[in-house]
Tab-separated table of C-alpha atoms in Angstrom:
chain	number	residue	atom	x	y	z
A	969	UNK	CA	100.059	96.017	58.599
A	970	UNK	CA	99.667	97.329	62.127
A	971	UNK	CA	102.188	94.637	63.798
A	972	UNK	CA	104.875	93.981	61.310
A	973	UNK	CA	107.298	91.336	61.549
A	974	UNK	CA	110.467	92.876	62.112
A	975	UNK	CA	114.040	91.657	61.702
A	976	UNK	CA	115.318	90.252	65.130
A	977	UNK	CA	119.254	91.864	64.837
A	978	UNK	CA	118.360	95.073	63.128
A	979	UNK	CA	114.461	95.442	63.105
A	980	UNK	CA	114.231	96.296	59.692
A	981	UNK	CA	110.447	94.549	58.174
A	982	UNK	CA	110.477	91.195	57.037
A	983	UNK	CA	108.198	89.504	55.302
A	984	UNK	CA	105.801	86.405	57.435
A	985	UNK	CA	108.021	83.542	55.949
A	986	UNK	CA	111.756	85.309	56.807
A	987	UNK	CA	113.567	84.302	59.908
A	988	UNK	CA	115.930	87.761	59.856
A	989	UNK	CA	116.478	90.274	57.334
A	990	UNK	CA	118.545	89.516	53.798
A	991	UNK	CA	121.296	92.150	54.766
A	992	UNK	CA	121.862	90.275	58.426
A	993	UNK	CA	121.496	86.873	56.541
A	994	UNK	CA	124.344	87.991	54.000
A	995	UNK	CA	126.464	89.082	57.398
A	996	UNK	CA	126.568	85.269	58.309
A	997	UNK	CA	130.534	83.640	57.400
A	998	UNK	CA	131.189	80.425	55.654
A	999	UNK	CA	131.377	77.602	58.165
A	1000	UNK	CA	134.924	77.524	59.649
A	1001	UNK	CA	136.726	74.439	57.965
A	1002	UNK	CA	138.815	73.440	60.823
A	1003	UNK	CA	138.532	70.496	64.189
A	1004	UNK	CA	141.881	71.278	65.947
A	1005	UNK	CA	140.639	69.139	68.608
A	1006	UNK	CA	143.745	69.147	71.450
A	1007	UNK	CA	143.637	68.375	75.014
A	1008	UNK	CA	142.384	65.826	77.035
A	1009	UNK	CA	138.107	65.571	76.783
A	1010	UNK	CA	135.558	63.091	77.237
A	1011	UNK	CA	134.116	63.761	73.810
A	1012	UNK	CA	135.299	62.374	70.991
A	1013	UNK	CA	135.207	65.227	68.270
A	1014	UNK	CA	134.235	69.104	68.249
A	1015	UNK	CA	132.905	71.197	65.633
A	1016	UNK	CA	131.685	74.654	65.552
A	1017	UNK	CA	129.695	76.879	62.972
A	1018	UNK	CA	131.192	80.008	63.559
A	1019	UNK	CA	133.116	82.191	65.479
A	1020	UNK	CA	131.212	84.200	68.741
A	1021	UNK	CA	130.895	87.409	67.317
A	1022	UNK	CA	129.887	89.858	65.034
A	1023	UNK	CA	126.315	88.423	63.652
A	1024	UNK	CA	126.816	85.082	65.085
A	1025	UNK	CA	126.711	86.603	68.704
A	1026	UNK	CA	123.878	89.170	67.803
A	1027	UNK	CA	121.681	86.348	66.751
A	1028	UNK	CA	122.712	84.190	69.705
A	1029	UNK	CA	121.576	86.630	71.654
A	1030	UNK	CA	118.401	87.818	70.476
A	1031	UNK	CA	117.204	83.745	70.542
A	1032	UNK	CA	118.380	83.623	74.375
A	1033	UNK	CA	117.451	86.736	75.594
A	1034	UNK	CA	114.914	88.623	74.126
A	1035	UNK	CA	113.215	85.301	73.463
A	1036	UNK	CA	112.831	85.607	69.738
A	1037	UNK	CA	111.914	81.097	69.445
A	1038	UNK	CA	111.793	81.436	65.827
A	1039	UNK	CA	115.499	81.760	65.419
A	1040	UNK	CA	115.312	78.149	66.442
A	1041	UNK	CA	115.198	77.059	62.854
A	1042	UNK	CA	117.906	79.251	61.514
A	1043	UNK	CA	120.684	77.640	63.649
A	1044	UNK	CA	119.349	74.069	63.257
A	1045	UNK	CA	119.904	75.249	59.387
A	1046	UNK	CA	123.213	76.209	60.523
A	1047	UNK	CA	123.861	72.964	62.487
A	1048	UNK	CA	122.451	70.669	59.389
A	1049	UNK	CA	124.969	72.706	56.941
A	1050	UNK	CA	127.868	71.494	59.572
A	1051	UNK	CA	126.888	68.002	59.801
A	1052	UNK	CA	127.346	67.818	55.563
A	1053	UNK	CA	130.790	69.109	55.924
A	1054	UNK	CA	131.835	67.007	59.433
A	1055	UNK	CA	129.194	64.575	58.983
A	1056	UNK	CA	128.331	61.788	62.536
A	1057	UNK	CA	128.851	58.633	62.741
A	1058	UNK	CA	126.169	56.259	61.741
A	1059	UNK	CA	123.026	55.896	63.454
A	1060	UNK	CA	124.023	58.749	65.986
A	1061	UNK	CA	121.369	60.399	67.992
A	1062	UNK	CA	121.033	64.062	68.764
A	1063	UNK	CA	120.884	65.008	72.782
A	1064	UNK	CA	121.602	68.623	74.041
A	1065	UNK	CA	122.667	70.528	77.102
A	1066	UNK	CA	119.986	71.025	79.323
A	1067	UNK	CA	119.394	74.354	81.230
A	1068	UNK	CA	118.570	74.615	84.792
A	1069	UNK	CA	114.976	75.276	85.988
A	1070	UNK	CA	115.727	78.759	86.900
A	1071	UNK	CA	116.953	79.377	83.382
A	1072	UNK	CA	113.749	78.081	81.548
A	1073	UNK	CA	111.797	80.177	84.035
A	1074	UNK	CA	113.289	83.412	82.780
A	1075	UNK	CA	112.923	82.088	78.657
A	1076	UNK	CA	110.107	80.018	78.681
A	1077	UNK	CA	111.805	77.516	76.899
A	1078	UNK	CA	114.865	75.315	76.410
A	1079	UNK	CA	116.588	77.304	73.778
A	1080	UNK	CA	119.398	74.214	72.901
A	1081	UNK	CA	116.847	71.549	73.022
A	1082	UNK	CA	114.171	73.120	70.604
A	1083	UNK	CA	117.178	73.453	68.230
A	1084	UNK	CA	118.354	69.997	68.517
A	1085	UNK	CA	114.295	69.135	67.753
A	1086	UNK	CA	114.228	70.898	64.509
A	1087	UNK	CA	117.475	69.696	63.835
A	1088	UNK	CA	116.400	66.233	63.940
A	1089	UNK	CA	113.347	66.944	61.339
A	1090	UNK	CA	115.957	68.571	59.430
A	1091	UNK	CA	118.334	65.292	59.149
A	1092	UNK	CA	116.098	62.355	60.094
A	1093	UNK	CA	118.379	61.822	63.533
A	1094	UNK	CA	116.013	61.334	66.227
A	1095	UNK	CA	116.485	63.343	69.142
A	1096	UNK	CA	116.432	61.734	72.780
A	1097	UNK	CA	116.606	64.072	76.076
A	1098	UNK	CA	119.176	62.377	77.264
A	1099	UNK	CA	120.605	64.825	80.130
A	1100	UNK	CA	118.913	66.356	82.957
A	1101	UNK	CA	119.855	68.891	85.371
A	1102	UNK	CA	120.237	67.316	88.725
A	1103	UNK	CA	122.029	69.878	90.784
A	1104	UNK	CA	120.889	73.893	90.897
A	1105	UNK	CA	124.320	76.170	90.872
A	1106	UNK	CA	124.826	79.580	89.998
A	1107	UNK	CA	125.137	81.046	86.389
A	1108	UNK	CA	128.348	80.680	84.692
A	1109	UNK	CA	128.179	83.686	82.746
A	1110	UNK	CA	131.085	85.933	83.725
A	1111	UNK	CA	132.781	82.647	85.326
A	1112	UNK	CA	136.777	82.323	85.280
A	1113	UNK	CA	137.663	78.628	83.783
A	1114	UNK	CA	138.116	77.277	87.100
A	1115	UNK	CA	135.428	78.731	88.303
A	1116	UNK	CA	133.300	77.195	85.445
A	1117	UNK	CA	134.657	73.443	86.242
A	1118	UNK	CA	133.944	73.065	89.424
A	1119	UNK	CA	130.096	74.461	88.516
A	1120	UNK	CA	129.479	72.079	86.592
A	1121	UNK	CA	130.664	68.763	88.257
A	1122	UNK	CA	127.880	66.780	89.475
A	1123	UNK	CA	125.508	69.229	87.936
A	1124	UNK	CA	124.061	66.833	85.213
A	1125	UNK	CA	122.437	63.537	85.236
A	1126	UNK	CA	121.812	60.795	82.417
A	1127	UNK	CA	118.311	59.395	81.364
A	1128	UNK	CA	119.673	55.654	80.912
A	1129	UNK	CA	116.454	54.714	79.681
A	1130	UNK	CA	116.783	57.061	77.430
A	1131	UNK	CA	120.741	55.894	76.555
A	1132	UNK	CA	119.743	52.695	76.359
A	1133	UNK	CA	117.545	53.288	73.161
A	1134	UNK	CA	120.380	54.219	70.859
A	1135	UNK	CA	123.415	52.622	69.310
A	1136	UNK	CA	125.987	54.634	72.120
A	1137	UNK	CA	126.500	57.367	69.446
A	1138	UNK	CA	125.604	60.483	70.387
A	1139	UNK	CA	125.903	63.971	68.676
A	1140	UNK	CA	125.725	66.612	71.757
A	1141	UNK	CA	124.791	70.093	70.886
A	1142	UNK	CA	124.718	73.233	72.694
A	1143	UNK	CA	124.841	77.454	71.506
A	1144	UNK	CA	128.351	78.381	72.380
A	1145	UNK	CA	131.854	77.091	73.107
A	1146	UNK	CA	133.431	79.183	76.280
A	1147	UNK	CA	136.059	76.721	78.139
A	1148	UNK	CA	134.307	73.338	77.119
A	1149	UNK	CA	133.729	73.099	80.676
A	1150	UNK	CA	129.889	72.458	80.216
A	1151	UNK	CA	129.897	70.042	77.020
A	1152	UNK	CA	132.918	68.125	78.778
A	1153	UNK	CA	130.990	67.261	81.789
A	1154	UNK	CA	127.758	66.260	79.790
A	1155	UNK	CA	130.307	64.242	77.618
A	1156	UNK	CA	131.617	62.475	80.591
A	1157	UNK	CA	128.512	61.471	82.777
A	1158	UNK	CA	127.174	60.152	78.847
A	1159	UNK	CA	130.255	57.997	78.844
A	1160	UNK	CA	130.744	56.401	82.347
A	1161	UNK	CA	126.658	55.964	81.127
A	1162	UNK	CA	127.825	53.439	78.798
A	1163	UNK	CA	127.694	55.627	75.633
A	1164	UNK	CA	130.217	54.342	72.827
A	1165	UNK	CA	131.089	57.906	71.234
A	1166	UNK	CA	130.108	61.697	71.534
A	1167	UNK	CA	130.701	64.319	68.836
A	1168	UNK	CA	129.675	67.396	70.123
A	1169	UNK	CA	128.349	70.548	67.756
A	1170	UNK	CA	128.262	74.028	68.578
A	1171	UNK	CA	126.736	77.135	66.764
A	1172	UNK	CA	129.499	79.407	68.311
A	1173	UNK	CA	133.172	79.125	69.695
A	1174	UNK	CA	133.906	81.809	71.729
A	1175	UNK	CA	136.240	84.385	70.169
A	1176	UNK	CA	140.226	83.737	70.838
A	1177	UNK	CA	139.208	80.031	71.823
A	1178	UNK	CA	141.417	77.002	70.427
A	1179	UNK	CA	140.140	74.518	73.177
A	1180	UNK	CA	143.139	73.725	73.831
């Protein structure tokens, strides 16, 4: 009564057991039937949920930035609904794109890898930390493409331990699509690791993207 729960796009009350309000969750599309995978990556396959904008960036935003942890659960919902339609290959784990100490500092928490935990519950994958952070550079927020490249080489490290427990397929998640730039490099230091395949999910693809 005193401390309602309140939507985290519009504010508008919720009830205890909602994750947003019906009128946002109605605003979410249809998941985008479409891998025009083109270029030259590491990974093997991309998928996204959405588009990056409109709802899809509101909520992306209020989960990273105004640290609203619950949300966690509504995009591993969203992730789960994209695995039905572009399923993995079997006995694939779930790893995700680690953020740099700083960043956790400022959230509190790793906002990819408590997805990718719920989204294991959700589909019986287990989840490994696979990828760690192993070189501190600046944010690439606001980054040209170039710009974003060359921040990111030699900026992760693999737990082979960790590789070593699965079958080599691994399912890499992480909130949005920009350049690629970031799931690329993860993809590649997981493969000169000795991993067989990575599919990589993402909630979001940045608006005007064809990562191409």
């Amino acid at each position: 009564m005193f401390f309602p729960k309140t939507c985290p796009v519009c504010g508008n009350i919720i009830s205890y057991d909602e994750l947003i309000c019906f009128r946002c969750r109605n605003e979410i599309p249809p998941v985008e039937m479409e891998n025009n995978l083109k270029g030259n990556w590491y990974f093997d396959a991309f998928f996204h949920r959405s588009k990056y904008e409109g709802i899809i960036s509101e909520l992306i935003g209020a989960y990273k930035y105004s640290q609203h942890s619950s949300l966690a659960t509504l995009f591993s919902e969203m992730l789960s609904e994209l695995f039905q339609i572009f399923p993995p290959l079997p006995y694939s784990v779930i790893t995700s794109v680690p953020i740099t100490f700083d960043s956790f500092k400022v959230k509190g928490f790793d906002h990819v890898k408590l997805v990718g935990k719920k989204l294991s519950k959700e589909t019986e994958l287990p989840f490994l930390s696979m990828l760690e952070v192993i070189s501190q550079r600046k944010q690439q927020v606001g980054s040209a493409k170039h710009e974003r490249q060359s921040l990111v080489e030699g900026k992760y490290g693999v737990r082979r331990e960790m590789l070593y427990k699965t079958s080599g397929n691994i399912i890499l998640i992480d909130d949005v699509f920009t350049t690629g730039s970031t799931v690329n490099e993860c993809s590649k230091v997981l493969k000169l690791a000795g991993a067989k395949s990575v599919f990589v999910y993402t909630i979001a693809l940045a608006k005007g993207k064809k990562y191409t």
